[in-house]
Coordinates of C-alpha atoms and ligand atoms in Angstrom, one line a residue:
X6 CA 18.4 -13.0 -25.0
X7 CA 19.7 -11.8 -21.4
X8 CA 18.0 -12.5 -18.6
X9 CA 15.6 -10.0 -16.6
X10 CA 17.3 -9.3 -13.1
X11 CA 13.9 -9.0 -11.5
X12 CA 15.3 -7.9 -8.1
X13 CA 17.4 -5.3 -9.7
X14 CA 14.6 -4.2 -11.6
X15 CA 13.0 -3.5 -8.7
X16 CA 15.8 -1.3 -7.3
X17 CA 15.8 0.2 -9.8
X18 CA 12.4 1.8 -9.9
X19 CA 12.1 2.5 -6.3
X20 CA 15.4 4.4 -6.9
X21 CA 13.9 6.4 -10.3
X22 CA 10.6 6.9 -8.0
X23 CA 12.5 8.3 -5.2
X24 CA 14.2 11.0 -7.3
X25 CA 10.3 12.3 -8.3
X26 CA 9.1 11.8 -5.0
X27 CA 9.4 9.7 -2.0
X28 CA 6.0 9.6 -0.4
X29 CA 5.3 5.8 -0.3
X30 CA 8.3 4.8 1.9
X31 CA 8.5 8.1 3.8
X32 CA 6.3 7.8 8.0
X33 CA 6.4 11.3 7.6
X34 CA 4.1 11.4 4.4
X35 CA 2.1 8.9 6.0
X36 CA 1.8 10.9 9.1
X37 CA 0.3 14.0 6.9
X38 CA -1.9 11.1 5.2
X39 CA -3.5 9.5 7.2
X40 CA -6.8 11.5 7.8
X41 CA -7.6 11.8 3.9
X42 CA -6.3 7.9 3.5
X43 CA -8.8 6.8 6.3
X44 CA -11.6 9.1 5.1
X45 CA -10.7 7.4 1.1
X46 CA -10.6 3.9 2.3
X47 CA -12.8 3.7 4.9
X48 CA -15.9 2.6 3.1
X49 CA -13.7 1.3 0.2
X50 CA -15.1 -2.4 -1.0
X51 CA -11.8 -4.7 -0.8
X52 CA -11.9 -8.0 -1.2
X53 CA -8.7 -8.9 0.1
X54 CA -9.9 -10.0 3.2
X55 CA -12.3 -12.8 0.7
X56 CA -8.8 -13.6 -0.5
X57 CA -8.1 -14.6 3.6
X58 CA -11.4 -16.1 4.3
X59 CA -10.2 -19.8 3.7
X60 CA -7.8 -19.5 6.0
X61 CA -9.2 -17.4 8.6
X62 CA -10.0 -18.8 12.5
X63 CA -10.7 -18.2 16.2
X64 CA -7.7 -19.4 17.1
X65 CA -5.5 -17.8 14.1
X66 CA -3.2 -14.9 14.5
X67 CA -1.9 -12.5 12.1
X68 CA 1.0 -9.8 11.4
X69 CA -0.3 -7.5 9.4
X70 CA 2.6 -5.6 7.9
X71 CA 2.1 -1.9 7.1
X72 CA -1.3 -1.6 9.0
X73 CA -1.6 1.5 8.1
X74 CA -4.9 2.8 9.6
X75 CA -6.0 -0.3 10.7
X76 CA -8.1 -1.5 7.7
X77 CA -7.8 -5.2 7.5
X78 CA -6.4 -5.4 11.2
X79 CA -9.4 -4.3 12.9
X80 CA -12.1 -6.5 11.2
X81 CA -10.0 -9.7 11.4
X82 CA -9.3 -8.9 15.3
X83 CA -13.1 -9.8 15.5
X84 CA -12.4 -12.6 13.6
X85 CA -9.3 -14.1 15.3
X86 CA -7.0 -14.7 18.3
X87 CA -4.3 -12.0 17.7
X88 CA -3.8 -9.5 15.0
X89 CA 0.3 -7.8 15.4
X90 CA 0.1 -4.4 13.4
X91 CA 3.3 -3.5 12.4
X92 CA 3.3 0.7 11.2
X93 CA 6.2 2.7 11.3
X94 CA 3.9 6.1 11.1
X95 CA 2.5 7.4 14.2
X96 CA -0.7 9.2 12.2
X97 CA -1.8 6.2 10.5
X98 CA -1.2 4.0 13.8
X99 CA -3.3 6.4 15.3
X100 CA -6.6 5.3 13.6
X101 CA -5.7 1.4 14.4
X102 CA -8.7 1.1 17.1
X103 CA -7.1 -0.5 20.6
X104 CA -8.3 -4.1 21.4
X105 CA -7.0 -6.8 23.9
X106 CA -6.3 -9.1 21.0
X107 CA -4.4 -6.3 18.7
X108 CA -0.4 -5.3 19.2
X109 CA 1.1 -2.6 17.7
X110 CA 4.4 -2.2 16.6
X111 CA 5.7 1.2 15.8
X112 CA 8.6 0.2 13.6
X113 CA 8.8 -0.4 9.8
X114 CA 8.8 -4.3 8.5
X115 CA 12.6 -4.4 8.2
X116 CA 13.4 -3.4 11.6
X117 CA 10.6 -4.9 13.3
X118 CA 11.1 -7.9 16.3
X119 CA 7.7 -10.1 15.7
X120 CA 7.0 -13.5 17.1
X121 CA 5.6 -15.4 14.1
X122 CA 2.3 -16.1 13.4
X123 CA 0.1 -18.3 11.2
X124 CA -1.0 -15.7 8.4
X125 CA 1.6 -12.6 7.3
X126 CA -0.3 -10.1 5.2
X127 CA 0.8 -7.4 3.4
X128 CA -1.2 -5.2 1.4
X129 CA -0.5 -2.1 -0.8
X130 CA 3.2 -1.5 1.2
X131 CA 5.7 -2.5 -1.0
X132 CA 5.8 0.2 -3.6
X133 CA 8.5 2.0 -1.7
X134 CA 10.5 -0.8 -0.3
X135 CA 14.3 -0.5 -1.3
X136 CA 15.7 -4.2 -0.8
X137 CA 12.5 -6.5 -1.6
X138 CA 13.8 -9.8 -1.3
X139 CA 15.1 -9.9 2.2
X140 CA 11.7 -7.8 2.8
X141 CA 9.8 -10.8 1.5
X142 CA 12.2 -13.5 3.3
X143 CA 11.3 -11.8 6.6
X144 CA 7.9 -12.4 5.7
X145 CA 8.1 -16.0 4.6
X146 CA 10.2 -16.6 8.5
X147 CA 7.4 -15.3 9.9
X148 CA 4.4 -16.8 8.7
X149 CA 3.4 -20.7 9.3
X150 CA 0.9 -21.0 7.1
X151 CA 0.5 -18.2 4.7
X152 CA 1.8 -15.0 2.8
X153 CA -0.3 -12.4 1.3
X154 CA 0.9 -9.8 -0.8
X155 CA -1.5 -7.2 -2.7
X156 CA -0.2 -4.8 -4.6
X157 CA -1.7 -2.6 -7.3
X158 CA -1.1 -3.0 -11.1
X159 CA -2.6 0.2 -12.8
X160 CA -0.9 3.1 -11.9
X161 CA -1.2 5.6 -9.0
X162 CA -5.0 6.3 -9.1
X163 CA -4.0 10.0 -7.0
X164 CA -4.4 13.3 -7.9
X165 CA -1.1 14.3 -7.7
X166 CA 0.0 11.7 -10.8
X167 CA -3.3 13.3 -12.8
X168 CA -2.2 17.0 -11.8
X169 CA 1.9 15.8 -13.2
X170 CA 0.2 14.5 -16.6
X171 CA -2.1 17.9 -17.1
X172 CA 1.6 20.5 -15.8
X173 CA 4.1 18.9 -16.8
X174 CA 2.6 16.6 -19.6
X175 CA 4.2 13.4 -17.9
X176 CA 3.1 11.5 -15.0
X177 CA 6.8 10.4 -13.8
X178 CA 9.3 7.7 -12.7
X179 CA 6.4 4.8 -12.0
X180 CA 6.2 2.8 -8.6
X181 CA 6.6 -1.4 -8.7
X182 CA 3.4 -2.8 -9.9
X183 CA 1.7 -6.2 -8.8
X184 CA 3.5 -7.7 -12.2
X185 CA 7.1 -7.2 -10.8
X186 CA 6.0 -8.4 -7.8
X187 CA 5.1 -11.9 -9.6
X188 CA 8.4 -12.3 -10.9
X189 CA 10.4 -11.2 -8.4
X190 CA 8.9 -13.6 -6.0
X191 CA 9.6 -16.6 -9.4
X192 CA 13.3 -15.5 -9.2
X193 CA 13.3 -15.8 -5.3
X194 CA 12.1 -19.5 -6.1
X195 CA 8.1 -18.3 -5.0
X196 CA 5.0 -20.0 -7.1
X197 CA 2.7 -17.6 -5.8
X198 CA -1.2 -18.2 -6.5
X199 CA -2.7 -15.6 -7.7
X200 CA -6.1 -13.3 -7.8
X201 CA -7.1 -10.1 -9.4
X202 CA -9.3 -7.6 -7.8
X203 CA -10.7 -4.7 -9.3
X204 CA -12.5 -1.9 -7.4
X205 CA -13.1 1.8 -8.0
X206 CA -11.0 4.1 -6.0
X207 CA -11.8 7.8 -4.5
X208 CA -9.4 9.8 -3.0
X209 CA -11.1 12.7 -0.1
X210 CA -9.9 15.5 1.2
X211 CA -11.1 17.7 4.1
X212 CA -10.4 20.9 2.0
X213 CA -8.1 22.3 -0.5
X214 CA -5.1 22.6 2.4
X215 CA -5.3 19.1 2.9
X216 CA -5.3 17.9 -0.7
X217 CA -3.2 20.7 -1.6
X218 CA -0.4 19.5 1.0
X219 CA -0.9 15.9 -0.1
X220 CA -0.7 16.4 -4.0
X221 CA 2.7 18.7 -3.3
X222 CA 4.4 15.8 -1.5
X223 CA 4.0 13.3 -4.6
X224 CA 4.0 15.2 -7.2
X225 CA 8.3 15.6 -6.9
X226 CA 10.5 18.7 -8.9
X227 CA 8.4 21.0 -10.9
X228 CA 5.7 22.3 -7.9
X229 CA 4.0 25.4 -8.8
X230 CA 1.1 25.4 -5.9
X231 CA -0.5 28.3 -7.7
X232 CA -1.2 26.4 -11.2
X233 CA -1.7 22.8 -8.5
X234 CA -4.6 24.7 -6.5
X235 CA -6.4 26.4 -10.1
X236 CA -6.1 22.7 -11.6
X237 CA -7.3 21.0 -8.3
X238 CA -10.5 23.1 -8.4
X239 CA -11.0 21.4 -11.8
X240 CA -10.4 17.7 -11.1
X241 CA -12.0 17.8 -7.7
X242 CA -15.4 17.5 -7.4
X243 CA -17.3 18.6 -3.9
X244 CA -19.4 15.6 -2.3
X245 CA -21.1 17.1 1.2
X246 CA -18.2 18.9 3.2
X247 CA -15.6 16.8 1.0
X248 CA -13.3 17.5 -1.7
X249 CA -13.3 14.1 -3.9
X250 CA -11.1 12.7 -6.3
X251 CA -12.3 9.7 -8.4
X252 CA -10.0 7.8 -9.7
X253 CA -11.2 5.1 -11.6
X254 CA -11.3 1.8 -11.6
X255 CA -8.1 0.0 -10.2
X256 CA -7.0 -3.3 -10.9
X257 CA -5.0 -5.0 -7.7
X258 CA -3.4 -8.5 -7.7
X259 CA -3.0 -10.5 -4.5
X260 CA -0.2 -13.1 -4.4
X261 CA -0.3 -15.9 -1.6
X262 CA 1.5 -19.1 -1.1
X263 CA 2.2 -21.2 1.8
X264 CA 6.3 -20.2 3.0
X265 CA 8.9 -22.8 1.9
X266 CA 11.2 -23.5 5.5
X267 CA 14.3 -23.7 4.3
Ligands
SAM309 C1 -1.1 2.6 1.3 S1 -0.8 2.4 3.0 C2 -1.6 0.8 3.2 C3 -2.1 0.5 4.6 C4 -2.9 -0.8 4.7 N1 -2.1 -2.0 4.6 C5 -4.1 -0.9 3.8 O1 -4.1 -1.6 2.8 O2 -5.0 -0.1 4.0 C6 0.9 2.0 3.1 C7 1.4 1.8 4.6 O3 2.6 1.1 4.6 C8 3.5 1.7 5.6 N2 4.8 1.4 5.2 C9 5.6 2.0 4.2 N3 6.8 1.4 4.2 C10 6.8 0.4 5.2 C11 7.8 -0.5 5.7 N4 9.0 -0.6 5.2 N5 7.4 -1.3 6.7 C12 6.2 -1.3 7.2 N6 5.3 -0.4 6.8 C13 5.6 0.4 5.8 C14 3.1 3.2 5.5 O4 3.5 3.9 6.7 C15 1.6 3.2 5.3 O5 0.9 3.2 6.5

């Protein structure tokens, strides 16, 4: 039996995805994003950082690559020396709090100039990255003592993938799960340990504009904003001044290993 390219098989997905839609690599999507994504996530329970506690300290520092809106880099900046946030979109970086101890680094992973540091996280970025391994090498040169990678493995828990399935009848070209990750990172010579997470994810919207606007930027060819917004007003429910999508219960793996200096 031929062998599985893993890397390749990579590639090739984030190329398929891109011809639906290319939200998860694109600042500008992000920019639009970022209020909804720090309104969903803000009380979300993650227990990535758990994941970190073992090799957390006061006198640790961390690159935290695609910050996003400052998630994980604001409660480990309490936590330890130096926390570098690397985020290519200005509307996430935004919602990254300032402290003495946090730098910001408006530039995506591949083009960013980072001193290293002991821990290199990276959590939920990777869907959308085009060439994964030197992606993941960069990571590895940067980190003394430890990589973190999370990444989903049940689909895209977002309205727009639900809205695809009920018009169109198909949810589309998938994004990289946690499970091509895994063996990507075998092929690149990786062990990674490994932990699942699972936690129930809600996507919220100001109004109808917003997720309206959000939904049409994922959902790729097809876009009919008329049938989107009837549709929306079934699948979203109201919580308070909110427009909520609940999206279930995902399941997230987390793959860490100390980086091989070769
Ligand atoms: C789903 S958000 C995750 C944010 C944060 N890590 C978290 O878990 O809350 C993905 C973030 O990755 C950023 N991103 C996408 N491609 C990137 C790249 N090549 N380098 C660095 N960041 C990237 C996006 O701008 C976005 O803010």
């Amino acid at each position: 039996m031929e062998e599985i390219d893993w890397v390749a098989r990579w590639k090739r997905l984030v190329k398929d995805r891109s011809t639906l839609a290319s939200g998860h690599a694109d600042s500008h999507y992000w920019d639009r994003r970022a209020r909804s994504f720090a309104r969903s996530t803000h009380a979300r329970a993650d227990e990535f950082l758990q994941v970190l506690e073992p090799y957390l300290g006061p006198t640790k520092t961390v690159i935290d690559v695609g910050a996003g809106t400052g998630r994980h880099t604001a409660p480990l900046a309490e936590r330890l020396e130096w926390v570098t946030a690397v985020e290519p979109s200005e509307g996430m970086r935004s919602h990254i709090p300032q402290r003495d101890n946090i730098t910001i680094v408006a530039s995506t992973w591949e083009d960013a100039e980072v001193a290293p540091a002991d821990l290199v996280i990276c959590s939920h970025v990777m869907y959308g990255v085009a060439e994964p391994a030197p992606f993941v090498e960069k990571m590895q040169r940067s980190a003394r003592e430890r990589v973190l990678v999370m990444m989903r493995e049940t689909d895209l828990p977002h309205p727009a993938a639900e809205l695809r399935r009920r018009l169109v009848g198909e949810a589309g070209h998938r994004l990289p799960r946690f499970s091509d990750l895994f063996m990507l990172l075998v092929q690149m010579g990786i062990a990674p340990d490994v932990v699942y997470l699972r936690y129930p994810i809600v996507t919220r919207y100001a109004d109808m504009d917003e997720a309206i606007a959000d939904c049409s930027a994922l959902f790729g060819d097809g876009w009919d904003e008329r049938a989107a917004r009837d549709e929306l007003e079934r699948l979203l429910r109201r919580d308070g001044d909110e427009l909520v999508f609940d999206g279930g219960l995902a399941l997230s793996g987390v793959a860490h290993w100390r980086p091989s200096r070769s």
